[in-house]
Amino acid sequence: MKEYKNEDIIVYWYPEQCAHPGTCLRLLPEVFCATRRPWVDVNAAAPEEIIRCIDQCPSGALRYSLPEGSSVNPEMAAGVGSIDNINNVSSAVKVKVIKNGPYLVEGATLLVCSDGTPIYEGSRIALCSCGCTQNPPFCDGSHRAKR
């Protein structure tokens, strides 16, 4: 984990979790620049803008917190990218990765299409991890034929 901070915000980056879709680079290029070192400049935009950007990180590799004395409203910093949100696992969904099999998801789940349309709501689901399913994103057992 790498940490970038100023008096109003701390940005955490977990490189091993990053799926590299470039969301942060597109939304806030003045803060997130892959060709610059350090690649995160927390002084290049308002902390509220950084928070809104990090809340859209699809992999959760970017997170944030507020240091003591921050001028940012704590309610504004309570989104999905908040380190406090990530650490609150009491209601976390459990995802079990099965070798040569599906991802088994347990817990209150709402699965949506890229346009936001709900396609599944429930507490147990098996998602395809191999790409062979004829019923994406659900596992249909096609991985067995792949072996």
PDB file of C-alpha atoms in Angstrom:
ATOM      1  CA  MET A   1       0.000   0.000   0.000  1.00  0.00           C
ATOM      2  CA  LYS A   2       1.211   3.490  -0.856  1.00  0.00           C
ATOM      3  CA  GLU A   3       0.024   6.632   0.895  1.00  0.00           C
ATOM      4  CA  TYR A   4      -0.259  10.203  -0.419  1.00  0.00           C
ATOM      5  CA  LYS A   5      -1.420  12.939   1.953  1.00  0.00           C
ATOM      6  CA  ASN A   6      -1.849  16.584   2.760  1.00  0.00           C
ATOM      7  CA  GLU A   7      -3.655  18.389   5.596  1.00  0.00           C
ATOM      8  CA  ASP A   8      -7.120  17.570   4.183  1.00  0.00           C
ATOM      9  CA  ILE A   9      -6.966  14.072   2.681  1.00  0.00           C
ATOM     10  CA  ILE A  10      -4.996  10.835   2.729  1.00  0.00           C
ATOM     11  CA  VAL A  11      -5.118   8.754  -0.459  1.00  0.00           C
ATOM     12  CA  TYR A  12      -4.202   5.069  -0.245  1.00  0.00           C
ATOM     13  CA  TRP A  13      -3.281   3.017  -3.288  1.00  0.00           C
ATOM     14  CA  TYR A  14      -3.202  -0.790  -3.193  1.00  0.00           C
ATOM     15  CA  PRO A  15      -1.353  -1.609  -6.448  1.00  0.00           C
ATOM     16  CA  GLU A  16      -2.001  -5.353  -6.169  1.00  0.00           C
ATOM     17  CA  GLN A  17      -5.760  -4.671  -6.343  1.00  0.00           C
ATOM     18  CA  CYS A  18      -5.643  -2.254  -9.266  1.00  0.00           C
ATOM     19  CA  ALA A  19      -7.373  -3.572 -12.404  1.00  0.00           C
ATOM     20  CA  HIS A  20      -5.966  -0.597 -14.387  1.00  0.00           C
ATOM     21  CA  PRO A  21      -9.179   0.539 -16.109  1.00  0.00           C
ATOM     22  CA  GLY A  22      -7.909   4.140 -15.998  1.00  0.00           C
ATOM     23  CA  THR A  23     -10.995   5.605 -14.336  1.00  0.00           C
ATOM     24  CA  CYS A  24      -8.954   7.870 -12.063  1.00  0.00           C
ATOM     25  CA  LEU A  25      -6.692   8.960 -14.931  1.00  0.00           C
ATOM     26  CA  ARG A  26      -9.703  10.043 -17.003  1.00  0.00           C
ATOM     27  CA  LEU A  27     -11.721  11.658 -14.212  1.00  0.00           C
ATOM     28  CA  LEU A  28      -8.927  13.623 -12.529  1.00  0.00           C
ATOM     29  CA  PRO A  29      -5.757  13.638 -14.665  1.00  0.00           C
ATOM     30  CA  GLU A  30      -4.253  16.527 -12.723  1.00  0.00           C
ATOM     31  CA  VAL A  31      -4.195  14.315  -9.605  1.00  0.00           C
ATOM     32  CA  PHE A  32      -3.665  10.867 -11.124  1.00  0.00           C
ATOM     33  CA  CYS A  33      -0.953  10.720 -13.814  1.00  0.00           C
ATOM     34  CA  ALA A  34       0.670   7.362 -14.630  1.00  0.00           C
ATOM     35  CA  THR A  35       3.768   8.964 -16.199  1.00  0.00           C
ATOM     36  CA  ARG A  36       4.558  11.206 -13.212  1.00  0.00           C
ATOM     37  CA  ARG A  37       6.322  10.203  -9.986  1.00  0.00           C
ATOM     38  CA  PRO A  38       4.740  10.190  -7.566  1.00  0.00           C
ATOM     39  CA  TRP A  39       1.768   9.394  -9.744  1.00  0.00           C
ATOM     40  CA  VAL A  40      -0.713  10.814  -7.192  1.00  0.00           C
ATOM     41  CA  ASP A  41      -0.607  14.559  -6.419  1.00  0.00           C
ATOM     42  CA  VAL A  42      -3.156  15.262  -3.669  1.00  0.00           C
ATOM     43  CA  ASN A  43      -2.447  18.996  -3.938  1.00  0.00           C
ATOM     44  CA  ALA A  44      -3.575  19.233  -7.579  1.00  0.00           C
ATOM     45  CA  ALA A  45      -7.335  19.339  -6.866  1.00  0.00           C
ATOM     46  CA  ALA A  46      -9.777  19.976  -4.053  1.00  0.00           C
ATOM     47  CA  PRO A  47     -10.066  17.037  -1.643  1.00  0.00           C
ATOM     48  CA  GLU A  48     -13.792  16.787  -2.399  1.00  0.00           C
ATOM     49  CA  GLU A  49     -13.001  16.247  -6.096  1.00  0.00           C
ATOM     50  CA  ILE A  50     -10.486  13.548  -5.181  1.00  0.00           C
ATOM     51  CA  ILE A  51     -13.075  11.853  -2.969  1.00  0.00           C
ATOM     52  CA  ARG A  52     -15.687  11.859  -5.765  1.00  0.00           C
ATOM     53  CA  CYS A  53     -13.121  10.341  -8.141  1.00  0.00           C
ATOM     54  CA  ILE A  54     -11.965   7.639  -5.724  1.00  0.00           C
ATOM     55  CA  ASP A  55     -15.580   6.702  -4.973  1.00  0.00           C
ATOM     56  CA  GLN A  56     -15.773   5.642  -8.647  1.00  0.00           C
ATOM     57  CA  CYS A  57     -12.695   3.369  -8.555  1.00  0.00           C
ATOM     58  CA  PRO A  58     -14.112   0.014  -9.749  1.00  0.00           C
ATOM     59  CA  SER A  59     -11.509  -2.217  -8.081  1.00  0.00           C
ATOM     60  CA  GLY A  60     -11.242  -0.476  -4.713  1.00  0.00           C
ATOM     61  CA  ALA A  61      -7.489  -0.040  -5.218  1.00  0.00           C
ATOM     62  CA  LEU A  62      -7.841   3.669  -4.404  1.00  0.00           C
ATOM     63  CA  ARG A  63      -9.206   4.637  -0.988  1.00  0.00           C
ATOM     64  CA  TYR A  64      -9.173   7.722   1.195  1.00  0.00           C
ATOM     65  CA  SER A  65      -9.450   8.977   4.749  1.00  0.00           C
ATOM     66  CA  LEU A  66      -9.452  12.355   6.441  1.00  0.00           C
ATOM     67  CA  PRO A  67      -6.565  13.313   8.704  1.00  0.00           C
ATOM     68  CA  GLU A  68      -7.204  14.969  12.064  1.00  0.00           C
ATOM     69  CA  GLY A  69      -8.128  18.614  11.476  1.00  0.00           C
ATOM     70  CA  SER A  70      -9.211  18.172   7.836  1.00  0.00           C
ATOM     71  CA  SER A  71     -11.456  20.919   6.468  1.00  0.00           C
ATOM     72  CA  VAL A  72     -13.523  18.328   4.542  1.00  0.00           C
ATOM     73  CA  ASN A  73     -17.029  17.578   5.818  1.00  0.00           C
ATOM     74  CA  PRO A  74     -16.851  14.006   7.212  1.00  0.00           C
ATOM     75  CA  GLU A  75     -20.280  13.208   5.747  1.00  0.00           C
ATOM     76  CA  MET A  76     -18.904  13.976   2.281  1.00  0.00           C
ATOM     77  CA  ALA A  77     -16.082  11.517   2.935  1.00  0.00           C
ATOM     78  CA  ALA A  78     -18.262   8.525   3.807  1.00  0.00           C
ATOM     79  CA  GLY A  79     -18.558   7.027   0.313  1.00  0.00           C
ATOM     80  CA  VAL A  80     -17.546   3.599  -0.950  1.00  0.00           C
ATOM     81  CA  GLY A  81     -13.919   4.707  -1.287  1.00  0.00           C
ATOM     82  CA  SER A  82     -13.582   5.602   2.386  1.00  0.00           C
ATOM     83  CA  ILE A  83     -11.038   3.443   4.198  1.00  0.00           C
ATOM     84  CA  ASP A  84     -13.568   3.280   7.049  1.00  0.00           C
ATOM     85  CA  ASN A  85     -16.166   1.829   4.680  1.00  0.00           C
ATOM     86  CA  ILE A  86     -13.706  -0.811   3.484  1.00  0.00           C
ATOM     87  CA  ASN A  87     -12.807  -1.802   7.026  1.00  0.00           C
ATOM     88  CA  ASN A  88     -16.438  -2.186   8.091  1.00  0.00           C
ATOM     89  CA  VAL A  89     -16.795  -5.871   7.246  1.00  0.00           C
ATOM     90  CA  SER A  90     -19.785  -6.600   9.474  1.00  0.00           C
ATOM     91  CA  SER A  91     -22.080  -6.431   6.457  1.00  0.00           C
ATOM     92  CA  ALA A  92     -19.501  -7.413   3.864  1.00  0.00           C
ATOM     93  CA  VAL A  93     -20.355  -9.795   1.073  1.00  0.00           C
ATOM     94  CA  LYS A  94     -18.285 -12.982   1.136  1.00  0.00           C
ATOM     95  CA  VAL A  95     -16.747 -14.082  -2.175  1.00  0.00           C
ATOM     96  CA  LYS A  96     -15.193 -17.540  -2.293  1.00  0.00           C
ATOM     97  CA  VAL A  97     -12.843 -18.191  -5.211  1.00  0.00           C
ATOM     98  CA  ILE A  98     -13.055 -21.847  -6.279  1.00  0.00           C
ATOM     99  CA  LYS A  99     -10.005 -23.183  -8.117  1.00  0.00           C
ATOM    100  CA  ASN A 100     -11.079 -24.068 -11.676  1.00  0.00           C
ATOM    101  CA  GLY A 101     -14.616 -23.055 -10.729  1.00  0.00           C
ATOM    102  CA  PRO A 102     -16.905 -20.113 -10.086  1.00  0.00           C
ATOM    103  CA  TYR A 103     -16.815 -17.194  -7.692  1.00  0.00           C
ATOM    104  CA  LEU A 104     -19.349 -18.040  -4.978  1.00  0.00           C
ATOM    105  CA  VAL A 105     -20.911 -14.887  -3.534  1.00  0.00           C
ATOM    106  CA  GLU A 106     -22.738 -14.960  -0.190  1.00  0.00           C
ATOM    107  CA  GLY A 107     -24.496 -11.994   1.381  1.00  0.00           C
ATOM    108  CA  ALA A 108     -26.958  -9.340   0.294  1.00  0.00           C
ATOM    109  CA  THR A 109     -26.093  -8.810  -3.361  1.00  0.00           C
ATOM    110  CA  LEU A 110     -27.451  -6.593  -6.098  1.00  0.00           C
ATOM    111  CA  LEU A 111     -25.870  -7.413  -9.461  1.00  0.00           C
ATOM    112  CA  VAL A 112     -26.360  -4.778 -12.156  1.00  0.00           C
ATOM    113  CA  CYS A 113     -25.496  -4.417 -15.847  1.00  0.00           C
ATOM    114  CA  SER A 114     -23.054  -1.745 -16.968  1.00  0.00           C
ATOM    115  CA  ASP A 115     -26.034   0.567 -17.561  1.00  0.00           C
ATOM    116  CA  GLY A 116     -27.245   0.067 -13.973  1.00  0.00           C
ATOM    117  CA  THR A 117     -30.129  -2.280 -14.801  1.00  0.00           C
ATOM    118  CA  PRO A 118     -30.531  -4.894 -12.038  1.00  0.00           C
ATOM    119  CA  ILE A 119     -30.114  -8.493 -13.228  1.00  0.00           C
ATOM    120  CA  TYR A 120     -30.002 -10.328  -9.895  1.00  0.00           C
ATOM    121  CA  GLU A 121     -30.889  -9.633  -6.285  1.00  0.00           C
ATOM    122  CA  GLY A 122     -30.443 -12.206  -3.564  1.00  0.00           C
ATOM    123  CA  SER A 123     -28.071 -13.655  -1.015  1.00  0.00           C
ATOM    124  CA  ARG A 124     -26.264 -16.411  -2.959  1.00  0.00           C
ATOM    125  CA  ILE A 125     -24.861 -16.398  -6.469  1.00  0.00           C
ATOM    126  CA  ALA A 126     -22.234 -18.238  -8.522  1.00  0.00           C
ATOM    127  CA  LEU A 127     -20.418 -16.045 -11.043  1.00  0.00           C
ATOM    128  CA  CYS A 128     -18.381 -17.362 -13.968  1.00  0.00           C
ATOM    129  CA  SER A 129     -14.622 -16.951 -13.615  1.00  0.00           C
ATOM    130  CA  CYS A 130     -13.500 -18.731 -16.791  1.00  0.00           C
ATOM    131  CA  GLY A 131     -15.515 -17.040 -19.534  1.00  0.00           C
ATOM    132  CA  CYS A 132     -16.993 -20.317 -20.845  1.00  0.00           C
ATOM    133  CA  THR A 133     -20.520 -19.835 -19.526  1.00  0.00           C
ATOM    134  CA  GLN A 134     -23.437 -19.657 -21.920  1.00  0.00           C
ATOM    135  CA  ASN A 135     -25.305 -17.581 -19.314  1.00  0.00           C
ATOM    136  CA  PRO A 136     -22.993 -14.681 -18.420  1.00  0.00           C
ATOM    137  CA  PRO A 137     -22.241 -13.515 -15.814  1.00  0.00           C
ATOM    138  CA  PHE A 138     -23.601 -16.598 -14.053  1.00  0.00           C
ATOM    139  CA  CYS A 139     -21.702 -19.877 -13.822  1.00  0.00           C
ATOM    140  CA  ASP A 140     -23.443 -22.669 -15.718  1.00  0.00           C
ATOM    141  CA  GLY A 141     -20.821 -25.355 -15.089  1.00  0.00           C
ATOM    142  CA  SER A 142     -19.166 -24.973 -18.510  1.00  0.00           C
ATOM    143  CA  HIS A 143     -15.762 -24.800 -16.790  1.00  0.00           C
ATOM    144  CA  ARG A 144     -15.955 -28.572 -16.248  1.00  0.00           C
ATOM    145  CA  ALA A 145     -15.722 -29.165 -20.013  1.00  0.00           C
ATOM    146  CA  LYS A 146     -12.714 -26.831 -20.203  1.00  0.00           C
ATOM    147  CA  ARG A 147     -10.526 -29.115 -18.053  1.00  0.00           C
TER     148      ARG A 147
END
